[in-house]
């Protein structure tokens, strides 16, 4: 057994002895919650100023606390602060150091406050910052995708379903699909921000306080829209973190899909894109290789982010109100998910900005696989008056014919086509090229270059 320690200086009044080393190891959060230092100090400054304004502590005590907290912050930022496991967490580490610096007034800071509302406040502030960073990161990625879409608004490529050639689309249209997905991610993060931007501070341990505090003042000082309306809820929910994590998970899923396409497209078999050297790696044994490692890693990162999400849901489910120490397990998954998301967004933005779409390879692939078969069926509907189901059947027979002749639809002789269906005439050839197919799809949301350019302009306006 470990040597007997003295009781905790912050809460050890009724304790004769300090914790066992194992107890300290499982109990302490300072190893990770030191990341909340600046939020903790911001919260304490707002709280101290409010206590003085309400006449709960003296102005001179508040001033000493304010000065002292600034010193603590600069020590932490300079890497000169010694974090102590015996002091458990960031809240008590900061307060203990404050006491060393300013003496007695430090003991008045925790008036009308508990670590329960303190940690809820700190963590909200931290998640809010990351939420803002996610929004910025997504906007940067959208910017990079818009650049690609603009350059290749009329570059033809195969559109796929089941990863089989379906119909031709444009490179710009494909890029803009991701812009739309990321646009919804943006709105999820913005929505989460609105909901999380209420202050738990002043809920105290769980029931509020008898001191005449002003929760509206501390909420405003910390940039919150308002104080949370129920003190039990304020200290016990972590749905703001789950909002962030679920938005992050969906975004990571989108990034994973784009990554998969980049992996496929950059292969020698596809050659749709060339990734820059800056975002590729080599092989230590095969000199010819240029690997899309960043894309592969982003494809996988959803595992960590969704894992964190499931982890926090599991921590929170079944917890009775109000605070329980289980909730100390809320932080690490969110820290890891946030770090992972920001890194993924930055790497994806770099890859997309740098990558070169290979126009010729895209065009060559666009024409293969009878990509204009639907255009042919549509022509039969429009020009020969066939019901679509019959047109589909006739077109199928023409595809089989072309396949047997080893040629494209556009290369079939008119006589041969007439042999399948007599109503076909010369003008059918106008719709059999990829370019004609692309240009014709002008329905709202369609792949025609004029629609793509409209969407690019709209998004540029939205981002401004
Ligand atoms: N380190 C704790 C946490 O992260 C702070 C709150 C402690 N509250 C308590 N009642 N023990 O949850």
Coordinates of C-alpha atoms in Angstrom, one line a residue, residues 27-386:
X27 CA -10.4 10.1 -9.7
X28 CA -8.1 12.7 -11.2
X29 CA -9.0 14.4 -14.5
X30 CA -6.2 16.9 -14.6
X31 CA -4.3 14.8 -17.2
X32 CA -6.9 15.8 -19.8
X33 CA -9.1 18.6 -18.4
X34 CA -6.1 20.9 -18.4
X35 CA -7.3 21.6 -21.9
X36 CA -10.1 23.6 -20.3
X37 CA -7.7 26.0 -18.5
X38 CA -8.5 29.2 -20.5
X39 CA -12.3 28.5 -20.3
X40 CA -12.0 27.8 -16.6
X41 CA -10.3 31.1 -16.0
X42 CA -12.7 33.0 -18.2
X43 CA -15.6 31.5 -16.2
X44 CA -14.0 32.4 -12.9
X45 CA -13.3 36.0 -14.0
X46 CA -16.9 36.5 -15.0
X47 CA -18.1 34.9 -11.8
X48 CA -15.8 37.1 -9.6
X49 CA -16.7 40.3 -11.3
X50 CA -20.4 39.4 -10.9
X51 CA -19.9 38.6 -7.2
X52 CA -18.4 42.0 -6.6
X53 CA -21.0 43.9 -8.7
X54 CA -23.7 42.2 -6.5
X55 CA -21.9 43.2 -3.3
X56 CA -21.2 39.5 -2.4
X57 CA -17.5 40.0 -2.3
X58 CA -15.5 43.3 -2.0
X59 CA -14.2 45.1 -5.1
X60 CA -10.6 44.7 -3.8
X61 CA -11.0 41.0 -3.4
X62 CA -12.4 40.8 -7.0
X63 CA -9.5 42.8 -8.3
X64 CA -7.0 40.6 -6.5
X65 CA -8.8 37.5 -8.0
X66 CA -8.8 39.1 -11.5
X67 CA -5.1 39.9 -11.4
X68 CA -4.2 36.5 -9.9
X69 CA -6.2 34.6 -12.5
X70 CA -4.4 36.5 -15.3
X71 CA -1.1 35.5 -13.8
X72 CA -2.2 31.9 -13.6
X73 CA -3.3 32.0 -17.2
X74 CA 0.0 33.4 -18.4
X75 CA 1.9 30.7 -16.4
X76 CA -0.2 28.0 -18.0
X77 CA 0.2 29.5 -21.5
X78 CA 4.0 29.8 -21.0
X79 CA 4.1 26.1 -19.9
X80 CA 5.4 27.2 -16.5
X81 CA 2.5 25.8 -14.5
X82 CA 2.9 22.6 -12.4
X83 CA -0.3 20.6 -12.6
X84 CA -1.0 18.4 -9.6
X85 CA -2.8 15.1 -9.6
X86 CA -3.5 15.5 -5.9
X87 CA -5.6 18.5 -6.8
X88 CA -7.7 16.3 -9.1
X89 CA -8.8 18.7 -11.8
X90 CA -8.3 22.0 -13.6
X91 CA -10.7 23.8 -11.4
X92 CA -8.9 23.0 -8.2
X93 CA -5.4 23.4 -9.8
X94 CA -6.3 26.9 -10.8
X95 CA -7.8 27.8 -7.5
X96 CA -4.9 26.4 -5.5
X97 CA -2.4 28.4 -7.5
X98 CA -4.5 31.5 -7.2
X99 CA -4.4 31.1 -3.4
X100 CA -0.6 30.9 -3.6
X101 CA -0.5 34.1 -5.6
X102 CA -3.2 36.3 -4.0
X103 CA -3.8 34.6 -0.6
X104 CA -7.1 34.9 1.2
X105 CA -9.3 36.5 -1.5
X106 CA -8.8 33.3 -3.6
X107 CA -11.0 31.5 -1.0
X108 CA -13.9 33.8 -1.8
X109 CA -14.0 32.9 -5.5
X110 CA -16.0 29.7 -5.0
X111 CA -18.8 31.5 -3.3
X112 CA -22.2 30.7 -4.9
X113 CA -20.6 28.3 -7.2
X114 CA -19.8 24.6 -7.4
X115 CA -17.5 22.5 -9.6
X116 CA -20.7 21.1 -11.1
X117 CA -21.8 24.4 -12.7
X118 CA -18.1 25.3 -13.2
X119 CA -17.2 22.3 -15.3
X120 CA -20.5 22.5 -17.2
X121 CA -19.7 26.1 -18.1
X122 CA -16.0 25.4 -19.0
X123 CA -16.9 22.5 -21.2
X124 CA -19.7 24.3 -23.0
X125 CA -17.3 27.2 -23.8
X126 CA -14.7 24.7 -25.1
X127 CA -17.2 22.8 -27.3
X128 CA -18.6 26.2 -28.5
X129 CA -15.0 27.1 -29.7
X130 CA -14.6 23.8 -31.4
X131 CA -18.0 24.1 -33.0
X132 CA -16.9 27.5 -34.4
X133 CA -13.7 26.0 -35.6
X134 CA -15.6 23.2 -37.4
X135 CA -17.8 25.8 -39.1
X136 CA -14.7 27.6 -40.3
X137 CA -13.0 24.3 -41.4
X138 CA -16.1 23.3 -43.4
X139 CA -16.4 26.7 -45.1
X140 CA -12.7 26.4 -46.2
X141 CA -13.4 23.0 -47.7
X142 CA -16.5 24.2 -49.4
X143 CA -14.3 27.0 -50.9
X144 CA -11.9 24.4 -52.3
X145 CA -14.7 22.3 -53.8
X146 CA -16.2 25.4 -55.4
X147 CA -12.8 26.1 -57.0
X148 CA -12.8 22.6 -58.5
X149 CA -16.5 22.9 -59.6
X150 CA -15.8 26.2 -61.3
X151 CA -12.8 24.9 -63.3
X152 CA -14.6 21.8 -64.4
X153 CA -18.2 23.0 -64.6
X154 CA -18.5 21.5 -68.1
X155 CA -16.0 18.6 -67.9
X156 CA -17.8 15.4 -68.6
X157 CA -17.3 12.3 -66.5
X158 CA -19.3 9.1 -65.8
X159 CA -21.9 9.3 -63.1
X160 CA -22.2 6.0 -61.3
X161 CA -24.8 4.0 -59.5
X162 CA -23.6 0.7 -58.0
X163 CA -20.2 1.9 -59.1
X164 CA -21.4 1.0 -62.7
X165 CA -21.5 3.6 -65.4
X166 CA -25.0 5.2 -65.2
X167 CA -25.3 8.5 -67.0
X168 CA -22.7 11.2 -67.8
X169 CA -22.4 14.0 -65.3
X170 CA -20.0 17.0 -65.0
X171 CA -17.0 17.2 -62.7
X172 CA -18.5 20.4 -61.4
X173 CA -21.8 18.7 -60.6
X174 CA -20.0 15.9 -58.7
X175 CA -18.0 18.5 -56.7
X176 CA -21.2 20.4 -55.9
X177 CA -22.8 17.3 -54.5
X178 CA -20.2 17.4 -51.7
X179 CA -20.8 21.2 -51.3
X180 CA -24.4 20.5 -50.6
X181 CA -23.6 17.7 -48.1
X182 CA -21.1 20.0 -46.3
X183 CA -23.6 22.8 -46.4
X184 CA -26.0 20.7 -44.4
X185 CA -23.1 19.9 -42.0
X186 CA -22.6 23.6 -41.6
X187 CA -26.2 24.1 -40.7
X188 CA -26.0 21.2 -38.2
X189 CA -23.1 22.9 -36.4
X190 CA -24.8 26.3 -36.5
X191 CA -27.9 24.8 -35.1
X192 CA -26.0 23.1 -32.4
X193 CA -24.4 26.4 -31.5
X194 CA -27.7 28.1 -31.0
X195 CA -28.8 25.4 -28.6
X196 CA -25.6 25.1 -26.6
X197 CA -25.2 28.9 -26.2
X198 CA -26.9 29.1 -22.7
X199 CA -25.0 29.5 -19.5
X200 CA -25.0 26.8 -16.7
X201 CA -23.0 29.1 -14.4
X202 CA -24.8 30.0 -11.2
X203 CA -26.7 26.7 -11.1
X204 CA -24.2 26.0 -8.3
X205 CA -24.2 22.3 -7.1
X206 CA -27.7 21.6 -8.5
X207 CA -30.3 23.7 -6.8
X208 CA -29.2 27.3 -7.4
X209 CA -27.9 29.4 -4.5
X210 CA -29.2 31.7 -1.7
X211 CA -26.7 34.4 -2.7
X212 CA -28.1 37.3 -4.8
X213 CA -26.2 36.4 -7.9
X214 CA -26.8 37.8 -11.4
X215 CA -26.8 34.9 -13.8
X216 CA -27.7 37.1 -16.7
X217 CA -24.6 39.1 -16.2
X218 CA -22.2 36.1 -16.2
X219 CA -24.0 34.7 -19.2
X220 CA -23.5 37.9 -21.1
X221 CA -19.9 38.2 -20.0
X222 CA -19.2 34.8 -21.4
X223 CA -21.0 35.4 -24.7
X224 CA -23.9 33.2 -23.9
X225 CA -27.4 34.2 -25.1
X226 CA -29.0 33.6 -21.6
X227 CA -28.7 31.6 -18.5
X228 CA -30.1 28.0 -18.5
X229 CA -33.5 28.0 -17.0
X230 CA -33.3 25.0 -14.7
X231 CA -30.3 24.5 -12.3
X232 CA -30.7 20.6 -12.3
X233 CA -30.6 20.5 -16.0
X234 CA -27.8 23.0 -16.2
X235 CA -25.4 20.8 -14.2
X236 CA -26.5 17.4 -15.6
X237 CA -27.0 17.4 -19.3
X238 CA -24.2 17.0 -21.8
X239 CA -26.5 17.1 -24.9
X240 CA -24.5 20.1 -26.2
X241 CA -21.5 17.8 -26.5
X242 CA -23.7 15.1 -28.2
X243 CA -25.0 17.7 -30.6
X244 CA -21.5 18.5 -31.5
X245 CA -20.5 14.9 -31.8
X246 CA -23.4 13.8 -33.9
X247 CA -22.8 16.8 -36.3
X248 CA -19.1 15.8 -36.3
X249 CA -20.0 12.1 -37.0
X250 CA -22.2 13.0 -40.0
X251 CA -19.6 15.4 -41.3
X252 CA -16.9 12.7 -40.9
X253 CA -19.1 10.2 -42.8
X254 CA -19.3 12.7 -45.7
X255 CA -15.5 13.2 -45.6
X256 CA -15.1 9.4 -45.6
X257 CA -17.2 9.1 -48.8
X258 CA -15.2 11.8 -50.6
X259 CA -12.0 10.1 -49.4
X260 CA -13.1 6.8 -50.9
X261 CA -13.8 8.5 -54.2
X262 CA -10.3 10.1 -54.1
X263 CA -8.8 6.7 -53.4
X264 CA -10.6 5.2 -56.4
X265 CA -10.1 8.1 -58.7
X266 CA -6.4 8.4 -58.1
X267 CA -5.7 4.8 -58.9
X268 CA -3.9 3.9 -62.2
X269 CA -7.1 2.2 -63.4
X270 CA -9.2 5.3 -63.1
X271 CA -6.7 8.2 -63.3
X272 CA -9.6 10.7 -62.8
X273 CA -7.5 12.8 -60.5
X274 CA -3.8 13.4 -59.6
X275 CA -3.2 14.2 -56.0
X276 CA -0.4 16.6 -55.2
X277 CA 2.9 15.4 -53.8
X278 CA 2.1 17.4 -50.8
X279 CA -0.8 15.1 -49.9
X280 CA 0.6 11.8 -51.1
X281 CA 3.2 9.3 -49.7
X282 CA 5.6 6.9 -51.3
X283 CA 6.2 3.2 -50.7
X284 CA 9.4 2.0 -49.1
X285 CA 9.6 -1.0 -51.5
X286 CA 7.7 -0.1 -54.7
X287 CA 9.4 3.0 -56.2
X288 CA 6.6 3.7 -58.6
X289 CA 4.0 4.2 -55.9
X290 CA 2.2 7.4 -54.9
X291 CA -0.3 6.6 -52.3
X292 CA -3.4 8.5 -51.2
X293 CA -2.7 8.0 -47.5
X294 CA -4.4 11.2 -46.3
X295 CA -7.6 10.2 -48.1
X296 CA -7.3 6.7 -46.6
X297 CA -6.8 8.0 -43.2
X298 CA -9.8 10.4 -43.5
X299 CA -11.8 7.6 -44.8
X300 CA -11.1 5.8 -41.5
X301 CA -11.4 8.7 -39.1
X302 CA -15.1 8.3 -38.9
X303 CA -14.4 5.3 -36.7
X304 CA -12.8 7.4 -34.0
X305 CA -15.4 10.1 -34.2
X306 CA -18.4 7.9 -34.2
X307 CA -16.8 5.8 -31.5
X308 CA -16.5 8.9 -29.3
X309 CA -20.2 9.6 -30.0
X310 CA -21.3 6.2 -29.1
X311 CA -19.0 6.4 -26.0
X312 CA -20.6 9.5 -24.7
X313 CA -24.1 8.4 -25.4
X314 CA -23.3 5.3 -23.4
X315 CA -21.9 7.3 -20.5
X316 CA -24.9 9.5 -20.3
X317 CA -27.7 7.0 -20.7
X318 CA -29.4 6.0 -17.5
X319 CA -27.7 8.6 -15.3
X320 CA -30.1 10.0 -12.7
X321 CA -30.2 13.8 -12.2
X322 CA -28.1 15.7 -11.4
X323 CA -24.3 15.5 -11.5
X324 CA -22.6 12.2 -11.2
X325 CA -18.9 11.6 -11.5
X326 CA -19.6 9.4 -14.6
X327 CA -19.8 12.7 -16.4
X328 CA -16.1 13.3 -16.0
X329 CA -15.8 10.7 -18.8
X330 CA -17.5 13.2 -21.1
X331 CA -14.3 15.1 -22.0
X332 CA -11.8 12.8 -23.6
X333 CA -14.1 11.5 -26.4
X334 CA -15.0 15.1 -27.3
X335 CA -11.4 16.2 -27.3
X336 CA -10.4 13.4 -29.5
X337 CA -13.3 13.8 -31.9
X338 CA -12.8 17.5 -32.2
X339 CA -9.0 17.1 -32.9
X340 CA -9.8 14.4 -35.4
X341 CA -12.4 16.4 -37.2
X342 CA -10.3 19.6 -37.5
X343 CA -7.3 17.6 -38.8
X344 CA -9.5 15.7 -41.3
X345 CA -11.1 18.9 -42.6
X346 CA -7.7 20.6 -43.0
X347 CA -6.2 17.7 -44.8
X348 CA -9.2 17.3 -47.1
X349 CA -9.1 21.0 -47.9
X350 CA -5.5 20.7 -48.8
X351 CA -6.0 17.7 -51.0
X352 CA -9.0 19.1 -52.8
X353 CA -7.3 22.5 -53.4
X354 CA -4.2 20.8 -54.8
X355 CA -5.7 18.0 -56.8
X356 CA -5.8 18.0 -60.6
X357 CA -8.8 16.5 -62.3
X358 CA -7.6 14.8 -65.5
X359 CA -10.1 16.1 -68.0
X360 CA -9.2 13.7 -70.8
X361 CA -9.4 10.6 -68.6
X362 CA -12.8 11.8 -67.3
X363 CA -14.1 12.4 -70.8
X364 CA -12.8 9.0 -72.1
X365 CA -14.5 7.2 -69.2
X366 CA -17.7 9.3 -69.6
X367 CA -18.4 7.9 -73.1
X368 CA -17.9 4.3 -72.1
X369 CA -20.4 1.8 -70.8
X370 CA -23.3 3.1 -73.0
X371 CA -23.7 6.1 -70.7
X372 CA -26.2 7.8 -73.1
X373 CA -28.6 4.9 -73.2
X374 CA -31.1 6.9 -71.1
X375 CA -30.8 9.7 -73.6
X376 CA -31.7 7.3 -76.4
X377 CA -34.8 6.0 -74.5
X378 CA -35.8 9.7 -73.8
X379 CA -35.5 10.4 -77.6
X380 CA -37.8 7.5 -78.4
X381 CA -40.3 8.9 -75.9
X382 CA -40.1 12.4 -77.3
X383 CA -39.6 11.8 -81.0
X384 CA -41.3 8.5 -81.7
X385 CA -44.1 8.8 -79.1
X386 CA -43.3 5.5 -77.3

